[in-house]
Short mmCIF file of C-alpha atoms in Angstrom, two decimals:
data_model
loop_
_atom_site.label_atom_id
_atom_site.label_comp_id
_atom_site.label_asym_id
_atom_site.label_seq_id
_atom_site.Cartn_x
_atom_site.Cartn_y
_atom_site.Cartn_z
CA MET A 81 88.48 103.03 200.99
CA GLN A 82 90.68 103.17 197.99
CA GLN A 83 87.84 101.91 195.85
CA ILE A 84 85.47 104.58 197.13
CA PHE A 85 87.93 107.28 196.20
CA ASN A 86 88.42 105.69 192.81
CA PHE A 87 84.69 105.61 192.25
CA VAL A 88 84.29 109.26 193.22
CA ILE A 89 87.15 110.34 190.97
CA ARG A 90 85.89 108.23 188.03
CA ASN A 91 82.36 109.61 188.30
CA LYS A 92 83.18 113.10 189.41
CA THR A 93 81.34 114.76 186.50
CA PHE A 94 78.22 112.79 187.11
CA LEU A 95 78.36 113.38 190.85
CA LEU A 96 78.84 117.09 190.44
CA PHE A 97 75.96 117.19 187.94
CA LEU A 98 73.75 115.35 190.41
CA LEU A 99 74.70 117.66 193.23
CA LEU A 100 74.06 120.85 191.25
CA PHE A 101 70.86 119.54 189.77
CA SER A 102 69.50 118.62 193.15
CA ILE A 103 70.33 122.06 194.53
CA ALA A 104 68.50 123.67 191.62
CA LEU A 105 65.56 121.29 192.06
CA ALA A 106 65.38 121.99 195.78
CA LEU A 107 65.33 125.75 195.13
CA THR A 108 62.61 125.27 192.49
CA ILE A 109 60.42 123.31 194.83
CA GLN A 110 61.02 125.73 197.67
CA SER A 111 59.99 128.66 195.49
CA HIS A 112 56.61 127.02 194.93
CA SER A 113 55.47 127.69 198.48
CA TYR A 114 54.48 131.17 199.69
CA HIS A 115 57.16 133.15 201.54
CA ARG A 116 59.79 130.50 201.20
CA SER A 117 61.87 131.92 198.30
CA LYS A 118 64.18 133.63 200.73
CA PHE A 119 67.53 133.00 199.02
CA ILE A 120 66.87 133.41 195.33
CA ASN A 121 64.73 136.48 194.75
CA SER A 122 65.21 139.71 192.88
CA ALA A 123 65.03 141.93 195.95
CA ASN A 124 68.75 142.44 196.31
CA PHE A 125 71.51 144.84 195.59
CA LEU A 126 72.69 143.28 192.28
CA THR A 127 69.35 142.82 190.48
CA GLY A 128 67.92 145.97 191.96
CA GLY A 129 70.81 147.96 190.55
CA VAL A 130 70.51 146.51 187.04
CA TYR A 131 66.69 146.88 187.00
CA GLY A 132 66.98 150.42 188.37
CA THR A 133 69.22 151.51 185.54
CA MET A 134 66.81 149.90 183.08
CA ASN A 135 63.86 151.56 184.67
CA SER A 136 65.38 155.02 184.52
CA VAL A 137 65.64 154.69 180.75
CA ASP A 138 62.36 152.92 180.34
CA GLN A 139 60.37 155.55 182.27
CA TYR A 140 60.71 158.17 179.57
CA PHE A 141 58.86 156.02 177.03
CA ASN A 142 55.87 155.70 179.32
CA LEU A 143 55.64 159.27 180.48
CA LYS A 144 52.56 160.03 178.41
CA THR A 145 50.46 157.04 179.53
CA GLU A 146 51.62 157.62 183.08
CA ASN A 147 50.45 161.23 182.91
CA ASN A 148 47.07 160.15 181.54
CA THR A 149 46.55 157.70 184.33
CA LEU A 150 47.38 160.30 186.91
CA ALA A 151 45.04 162.84 185.37
CA GLU A 152 42.29 160.24 185.29
CA GLU A 153 42.86 159.45 188.90
CA ASN A 154 42.88 163.13 189.82
CA LYS A 155 39.54 163.58 188.06
CA ARG A 156 38.04 160.63 189.89
CA LEU A 157 39.30 161.78 193.28
CA ARG A 158 38.07 165.31 192.68
CA GLU A 159 34.63 163.99 191.75
CA GLN A 160 34.55 161.97 194.94
CA LEU A 161 35.62 164.98 196.94
CA LEU A 162 32.93 167.24 195.43
CA ASN A 163 30.23 164.64 195.89
CA LEU A 164 31.28 163.78 199.43
CA ASN A 165 28.48 164.18 201.90
CA VAL A 166 30.08 165.53 205.00
CA GLN A 167 28.20 163.80 207.76
CA THR A 168 30.62 164.22 210.58
CA ASP A 169 29.73 167.92 211.11
CA SER A 170 27.70 167.47 214.24
CA THR A 171 29.65 164.52 215.64
CA PHE A 172 32.31 165.10 218.18
CA ILE A 173 35.62 163.53 217.11
CA ASP A 174 38.14 162.52 219.72
CA SER A 175 41.38 164.07 218.61
CA THR A 176 43.38 161.02 219.64
CA ASN A 177 41.38 158.83 217.37
CA THR A 178 42.01 160.51 214.04
CA LYS A 179 44.94 158.40 213.00
CA GLY A 180 44.28 156.95 209.54
CA LYS A 181 43.85 153.23 209.11
CA TYR A 182 46.12 152.89 206.10
CA LYS A 183 49.48 154.35 205.31
CA VAL A 184 50.25 154.79 201.63
CA THR A 185 53.71 154.69 200.04
CA ILE A 186 54.50 155.37 196.36
CA ALA A 187 56.94 153.08 194.52
CA ASP A 188 58.13 152.40 190.99
CA VAL A 189 57.96 148.97 189.35
CA TYR A 190 61.49 147.96 188.44
CA LYS A 191 60.68 144.61 186.97
CA ASN A 192 57.31 143.58 185.72
CA SER A 193 56.51 140.02 184.72
CA TYR A 194 53.29 138.51 183.42
CA ALA A 195 54.20 135.63 181.04
CA LEU A 196 55.34 133.08 183.59
CA PRO A 197 53.07 130.80 185.64
CA ASN A 198 54.36 132.44 188.85
CA ASN A 199 54.89 136.17 188.31
CA ILE A 200 56.81 138.31 190.77
CA LEU A 201 57.42 142.05 190.47
CA THR A 202 60.38 143.98 191.83
CA ILE A 203 59.86 147.50 193.21
CA ASP A 204 62.18 150.19 194.42
CA LYS A 205 61.12 150.48 198.06
CA GLY A 206 62.26 148.20 200.84
CA LYS A 207 62.99 147.86 204.55
CA ASN A 208 64.49 151.35 204.65
CA ASP A 209 61.08 152.75 203.65
CA SER A 210 59.49 150.50 206.34
CA ILE A 211 57.97 148.16 203.80
CA LYS A 212 57.36 144.74 205.25
CA GLU A 213 55.94 141.55 203.87
CA ASP A 214 52.17 141.19 203.53
CA PHE A 215 51.54 144.80 202.64
CA GLY A 216 49.02 145.28 199.86
CA VAL A 217 50.05 146.74 196.45
CA ILE A 218 47.58 148.63 194.22
CA THR A 219 47.50 151.11 191.36
CA SER A 220 44.91 153.78 190.75
CA ASN A 221 42.89 151.19 188.77
CA GLY A 222 42.96 148.21 191.05
CA ILE A 223 45.03 145.65 192.93
CA ILE A 224 48.40 144.28 191.90
CA GLY A 225 49.46 141.85 194.68
CA ILE A 226 51.08 141.47 198.01
CA ILE A 227 54.65 142.23 199.15
CA ASP A 228 56.60 138.97 199.38
CA ASN A 229 60.22 139.55 200.22
CA THR A 230 62.04 142.73 201.20
CA SER A 231 65.68 143.76 201.23
CA ASN A 232 67.02 147.12 202.41
CA ASN A 233 66.14 149.08 199.27
CA TYR A 234 63.96 146.70 197.21
CA ALA A 235 61.04 144.41 197.60
CA THR A 236 59.35 141.75 195.52
CA VAL A 237 55.58 141.64 195.00
CA LEU A 238 53.66 138.44 194.63
CA SER A 239 51.44 139.44 191.63
CA ILE A 240 47.81 138.38 191.42
CA LEU A 241 49.06 136.70 188.25
CA ASN A 242 50.66 133.98 190.34
CA ALA A 243 49.41 130.45 191.02
CA LYS A 244 50.30 130.90 194.71
CA SER A 245 48.21 134.02 195.14
CA ARG A 246 44.79 133.76 196.78
CA ILE A 247 43.09 137.09 197.53
CA ASN A 248 39.77 137.58 199.25
CA ALA A 249 37.31 139.33 196.94
CA LYS A 250 33.61 140.02 196.72
CA LEU A 251 30.85 141.20 194.35
CA LYS A 252 30.23 144.92 194.47
CA THR A 253 26.45 144.48 194.36
CA SER A 254 26.21 142.02 197.28
CA ASN A 255 28.44 140.69 200.04
CA HIS A 256 29.07 137.26 198.51
CA ILE A 257 32.78 136.52 198.79
CA GLY A 258 35.17 134.25 196.90
CA SER A 259 38.88 133.78 196.47
CA LEU A 260 40.82 135.23 193.57
CA THR A 261 43.13 132.83 191.73
CA TRP A 262 44.90 132.73 188.40
CA ASP A 263 44.90 129.84 185.91
CA SER A 264 48.10 131.16 184.28
CA LYS A 265 46.45 131.46 180.86
CA SER A 266 45.95 135.16 180.13
CA PRO A 267 47.36 138.21 181.92
CA ASN A 268 44.08 140.02 181.48
CA PHE A 269 41.80 137.52 183.27
CA VAL A 270 41.78 136.11 186.76
CA GLN A 271 39.28 133.65 188.32
CA LEU A 272 37.05 134.20 191.30
CA GLU A 273 36.31 130.83 192.86
CA ASP A 274 33.89 129.49 195.44
CA VAL A 275 31.24 132.10 194.96
CA SER A 276 27.93 130.96 196.44
CA GLN A 277 25.22 129.73 194.05
CA TYR A 278 22.87 132.28 195.64
CA ALA A 279 24.99 135.23 194.60
CA PRO A 280 23.35 137.57 191.98
CA VAL A 281 26.09 137.20 189.34
CA LYS A 282 25.66 139.33 186.26
CA ILE A 283 28.05 139.82 183.34
CA GLY A 284 29.67 143.27 183.56
CA ASP A 285 29.36 143.60 187.33
CA THR A 286 32.31 144.84 189.32
CA ILE A 287 34.47 142.63 191.56
CA GLU A 288 36.27 144.35 194.43
CA THR A 289 38.41 143.36 197.44
CA GLY A 290 36.48 141.91 200.33
CA GLY A 291 38.26 143.53 203.25
CA GLN A 292 38.46 140.25 205.19
CA SER A 293 42.17 139.71 204.83
CA SER A 294 43.55 142.74 206.76
CA ILE A 295 45.85 143.36 203.79
CA PHE A 296 43.59 145.31 201.45
CA PRO A 297 40.86 147.72 202.56
CA LYS A 298 37.34 146.88 201.46
CA GLY A 299 36.20 148.14 198.07
CA ILE A 300 39.34 148.40 195.94
CA GLY A 301 38.45 147.56 192.36
CA ILE A 302 39.76 144.36 190.77
CA GLY A 303 37.85 143.81 187.53
CA SER A 304 34.52 143.15 185.87
CA ILE A 305 32.76 139.84 185.29
CA SER A 306 33.26 138.65 181.73
CA SER A 307 31.71 135.17 182.08
CA PHE A 308 30.80 132.66 184.76
CA GLU A 309 29.88 129.02 185.09
CA SER A 310 28.71 126.63 187.77
CA ASP A 311 31.13 124.19 189.35
CA ILE A 312 30.73 120.45 188.67
CA SER A 313 29.06 120.05 192.05
CA GLY A 314 26.71 122.93 191.19
CA ASP A 315 27.12 124.63 194.58
CA THR A 316 29.44 127.44 193.57
CA TYR A 317 30.24 129.70 190.65
CA THR A 318 33.62 130.19 189.07
CA ILE A 319 33.79 133.68 187.58
CA GLN A 320 36.11 134.94 184.89
CA VAL A 321 37.15 138.43 185.93
CA LYS A 322 38.58 140.89 183.41
CA LEU A 323 41.12 143.03 185.30
CA PHE A 324 40.83 146.83 185.39
CA ASN A 325 44.59 147.00 185.49
CA ASP A 326 46.69 146.38 182.44
CA MET A 327 49.15 144.08 184.17
CA THR A 328 51.52 144.23 181.21
CA ASN A 329 52.03 147.97 181.70
CA LEU A 330 52.72 149.04 185.28
CA GLY A 331 54.58 152.19 186.25
CA THR A 332 53.88 153.84 189.60
CA ILE A 333 52.15 151.79 192.32
CA TYR A 334 50.89 152.41 195.82
CA ILE A 335 51.83 150.27 198.78
CA LEU A 336 49.20 150.03 201.51
CA GLU A 337 50.08 149.43 205.16
CA ASN A 338 47.20 148.49 207.37
CA LEU A 339 48.14 150.10 210.68
CA ASN A 340 45.75 147.88 212.57
CA ARG A 341 47.07 144.68 211.12
CA PRO A 342 49.31 143.69 214.04
CA GLU A 343 46.37 144.07 216.34
CA ILE A 344 44.07 142.01 214.11
CA ILE A 345 46.71 139.22 213.77
CA ASN A 346 47.27 139.21 217.53
CA LEU A 347 43.59 138.90 218.23
CA GLU A 348 43.15 136.09 215.68
CA ASN A 349 46.14 134.21 217.08
CA SER A 350 44.86 134.47 220.63
CA SER A 351 41.45 133.20 219.51
CA ASN A 352 43.02 130.25 217.77
CA GLU A 353 44.90 129.10 220.83
CA MET B 197 94.79 130.30 177.35
CA ASN B 198 94.37 133.60 179.04
CA SER B 199 92.54 135.10 176.05
CA VAL B 200 90.21 132.07 175.98
CA LEU B 201 89.37 132.62 179.60
CA GLY B 202 88.82 136.34 178.98
CA ILE B 203 86.53 135.73 175.93
CA ASN B 204 84.45 133.26 177.94
CA ALA B 205 84.16 135.59 180.91
CA ILE B 206 83.05 138.48 178.67
CA ARG B 207 80.61 136.20 176.88
CA PHE B 208 79.22 135.10 180.24
CA ILE B 209 78.53 138.64 181.41
CA VAL B 210 77.28 140.03 178.07
CA LEU B 211 74.86 137.10 177.50
CA LEU B 212 73.58 137.34 181.03
CA LEU B 213 72.87 141.07 180.66
CA VAL B 214 71.33 140.70 177.23
CA GLN B 215 69.16 137.92 178.54
CA VAL B 216 67.74 139.74 181.58
CA VAL B 217 67.63 143.26 180.12
CA ILE B 218 66.30 142.48 176.63
CA CYS B 219 65.27 138.92 176.07
CA ASN B 220 63.24 138.41 179.24
CA GLN B 221 61.14 141.47 178.29
CA ILE B 222 60.15 140.45 174.74
CA ASN B 223 57.08 138.32 175.55
CA LEU B 224 56.18 137.76 171.92
CA PHE B 225 52.47 136.81 171.60
CA GLY B 226 52.23 137.17 175.35
CA TYR B 227 54.58 134.39 176.51
CA ILE B 228 57.38 133.53 174.02
CA ASN B 229 60.85 134.56 175.20
CA PRO B 230 64.14 133.45 173.71
CA TYR B 231 66.74 132.12 176.18
CA ILE B 232 69.95 133.00 174.45
CA TYR B 233 72.20 132.70 177.50
CA ILE B 234 72.69 129.01 176.66
CA ILE B 235 74.93 130.09 173.76
CA PHE B 236 77.61 130.33 176.51
CA ILE B 237 77.19 126.61 177.21
CA PHE B 238 77.14 125.74 173.49
CA LEU B 239 80.37 127.64 172.69
CA PHE B 240 82.35 126.66 175.82
CA PRO B 241 85.81 125.40 174.79
CA ILE B 242 85.65 121.64 174.20
CA ARG B 243 89.00 120.68 175.55
CA ASP B 244 88.48 122.39 178.91
CA GLU B 245 87.54 120.59 182.04
CA ARG B 246 83.91 119.46 182.16
CA LEU B 247 83.65 120.29 185.82
CA VAL B 248 84.32 123.92 185.06
CA LEU B 249 81.60 123.94 182.45
CA LEU B 250 79.14 122.31 184.86
CA LEU B 251 79.94 124.85 187.64
CA SER B 252 79.86 127.87 185.35
CA SER B 253 76.53 126.85 183.70
CA PHE B 254 75.09 126.38 187.20
CA ILE B 255 76.17 129.86 188.22
CA LEU B 256 74.89 131.37 184.99
CA GLY B 257 71.51 129.63 185.39
CA MET B 258 71.31 130.72 189.02
CA LEU B 259 71.94 134.36 188.07
CA VAL B 260 69.21 134.26 185.45
CA ASP B 261 66.95 132.78 188.11
CA LEU B 262 67.88 135.54 190.50
CA PHE B 263 66.80 138.13 188.00
CA SER B 264 63.55 136.44 187.03
CA ASP B 265 62.47 135.17 190.46
CA SER B 266 62.05 131.64 189.21
CA GLY B 267 63.58 129.50 192.00
CA GLY B 268 66.10 127.20 190.36
CA VAL B 269 64.55 126.34 187.00
CA HIS B 270 67.17 127.97 184.82
CA ALA B 271 70.02 126.52 186.91
CA ALA B 272 68.55 123.00 186.62
CA ALA B 273 68.02 123.31 182.90
CA ALA B 274 71.48 124.83 182.29
CA VAL B 275 73.26 122.16 184.29
CA SER B 276 71.45 119.39 182.44
CA LEU B 277 72.38 120.93 179.13
CA ALA B 278 76.03 121.21 180.18
CA TYR B 279 76.01 117.57 181.31
CA ALA B 280 74.42 116.38 178.03
CA ARG B 281 76.74 118.44 175.84
CA PRO B 282 79.34 115.71 174.96
CA VAL B 283 76.55 113.43 173.72
CA LEU B 284 75.15 116.23 171.60
CA LEU B 285 78.55 117.09 170.22
CA LYS B 286 79.24 113.46 169.28
CA SER B 287 75.84 113.00 167.59
CA SER B 288 76.01 116.20 165.60
CA PHE B 289 79.68 116.45 164.68
CA GLY B 290 80.69 112.78 164.74
CA MET B 291 84.32 112.24 163.78
CA LEU B 292 85.32 115.87 164.29
CA TYR B 293 84.46 115.56 168.00
CA GLU B 294 86.41 112.32 168.38
CA HIS B 295 89.51 114.11 167.15
CA GLN B 296 88.82 117.11 169.40
CA SER B 297 89.21 119.46 166.49
CA ILE B 298 85.90 121.35 166.24
CA LYS B 299 86.05 125.05 165.63
CA PHE B 300 82.60 126.49 165.83
CA SER B 301 83.47 129.23 163.36
CA THR B 302 84.56 126.84 160.64
CA THR B 303 82.14 123.87 160.97
CA ASP B 304 79.48 123.53 158.36
CA ILE B 305 76.19 125.19 159.18
CA GLY B 306 74.14 121.97 159.04
CA SER B 307 75.90 120.25 161.98
CA LEU B 308 75.91 123.48 163.93
CA ILE B 309 72.12 123.81 163.58
CA THR B 310 71.58 120.18 164.57
CA TYR B 311 73.74 120.76 167.61
CA LEU B 312 71.92 123.94 168.66
CA THR B 313 68.48 122.43 168.01
CA LEU B 314 69.03 119.33 170.08
CA GLY B 315 70.57 121.30 172.94
CA THR B 316 67.91 123.99 172.93
CA LEU B 317 65.08 121.41 172.92
CA ILE B 318 66.57 119.59 175.94
CA HIS B 319 67.15 122.85 177.81
CA HIS B 320 63.74 124.28 177.11
CA LEU B 321 61.89 121.07 177.87
CA ILE B 322 63.45 120.80 181.31
CA LEU B 323 63.04 124.55 181.87
CA PHE B 324 59.32 124.63 181.17
CA SER B 325 58.51 121.34 182.86
CA LEU B 326 60.06 122.68 186.04
CA GLU B 327 58.59 126.11 185.58
CA ILE B 328 55.02 124.92 185.13
CA PHE B 329 55.54 121.91 187.46
CA ASN B 330 52.24 120.32 186.74
CA ILE B 331 51.71 117.06 184.85
CA SER B 332 48.20 117.99 183.81
CA ASN B 333 49.55 121.00 181.89
CA ILE B 334 51.86 118.86 179.73
CA LEU B 335 50.39 120.34 176.53
CA LEU B 336 51.24 123.86 177.71
CA VAL B 337 54.83 122.68 178.47
CA LEU B 338 55.15 121.25 174.99
CA LYS B 339 53.64 124.30 173.33
CA LYS B 340 55.93 126.67 175.18
CA THR B 341 58.97 124.43 174.52
CA LEU B 342 58.21 124.34 170.78
CA PHE B 343 57.62 128.07 170.23
CA SER B 344 60.38 129.32 172.52
CA SER B 345 62.85 126.80 170.98
CA ILE B 346 62.18 128.10 167.48
CA PHE B 347 62.80 131.66 168.64
CA THR B 348 65.94 130.69 170.60
CA ILE B 349 67.40 128.62 167.81
CA ILE B 350 66.95 131.31 165.14
CA LEU B 351 68.46 133.94 167.42
CA SER B 352 71.38 131.68 168.55
CA VAL B 353 72.31 130.75 164.98
CA LEU B 354 72.27 134.39 163.93
CA ILE B 355 74.31 135.51 166.93
CA ILE B 356 76.89 132.75 166.46
CA ILE B 357 77.27 133.47 162.77
CA LEU B 358 77.45 137.22 163.34
CA PHE B 359 80.06 137.08 166.03
CA SER B 360 82.26 134.24 164.83
CA ARG B 361 85.39 135.63 163.27
CA ASN B 362 85.64 134.11 159.81
CA LYS B 363 89.20 134.10 158.58
CA LYS B 364 88.50 133.18 155.00
#
């Protein structure tokens, strides 16, 4: 017994080092799986406060670009509104059925990150604004990512610039789907994988969300095709997608809540059983 | 003793804030960031207990991780650097370290740069290997280590020289 104590006391530095290093390593490995980074994430009171102060200063420098983006969006929405063919005139609409499918919340990006292999954003809305995990996050240009962790006033967003992120996407011209991943090389390009060989892929075509994931609605823009190549097996294409969003410059974002999502999840779970 | 504790506590907080508010946002050429918070570990008093250094570097690393959502990569790298520090001190300062009489403000600049370079390389190598966590991307790890180290070393040397009180 005495010898064990002596051993511990003699090697106390090494043992402490080993202990701390394994804790850090465990947290690192844990953070590599989706929805597991519960303890160490920037959706908390301390980091939210610091990033909030930073953001309130930083906002002023981006006011001009922010205004331009909003004006652009207004223009696009107005065009859509004017060109809208109202087809529901003669149809009878049940007044109980007019609830929208998506609820939209506005939030500010407190911390943006795009240089790491696994990028996570922090935003200024959380549980108190009824934001929950697996809500979709977009800007007026295209998608940003999915809500990962939430605290009372803040939430973290798993960016599409994250090795863990896989988002369902499709070609605008056809219904061929693929999954959107990131090879952590450039913040302007993501990869669309597993697109069927029969898909009519053309450089410059638009990629949009597929609407199969119950997180994003169908048809939100992602980017345009900049190049593509066949896989080694020759069955599928891997497409380089240039993002519409400038991921390095994000200000105001929209959070989408699919009000039908619980129902869809329920249905899928009961079918799986 | 009390003033030493105070100086280190202030250094801890200031370096942490500078790191997360300024240095994490630089992204030179898209991905190069300096990690200057390790200056705290470099300048920690030599005669103090090593256990305290290990614990405080762990907490510092953990806080940086908290701010940058990176799991535990900074904590792991900072603890390793803190553990390796005596070896680095011995190899760069030699006899001075044996006699426990190093004053970072008065040592010659050559040994100081050796010390910082070795430490920064160790820290960054562990940091980026854990961050990328993929053997097949070893070249990316080395590239990031090299460029970020250069940035960190230059900044650290400048900061240490600027803020060391020279009583000549």
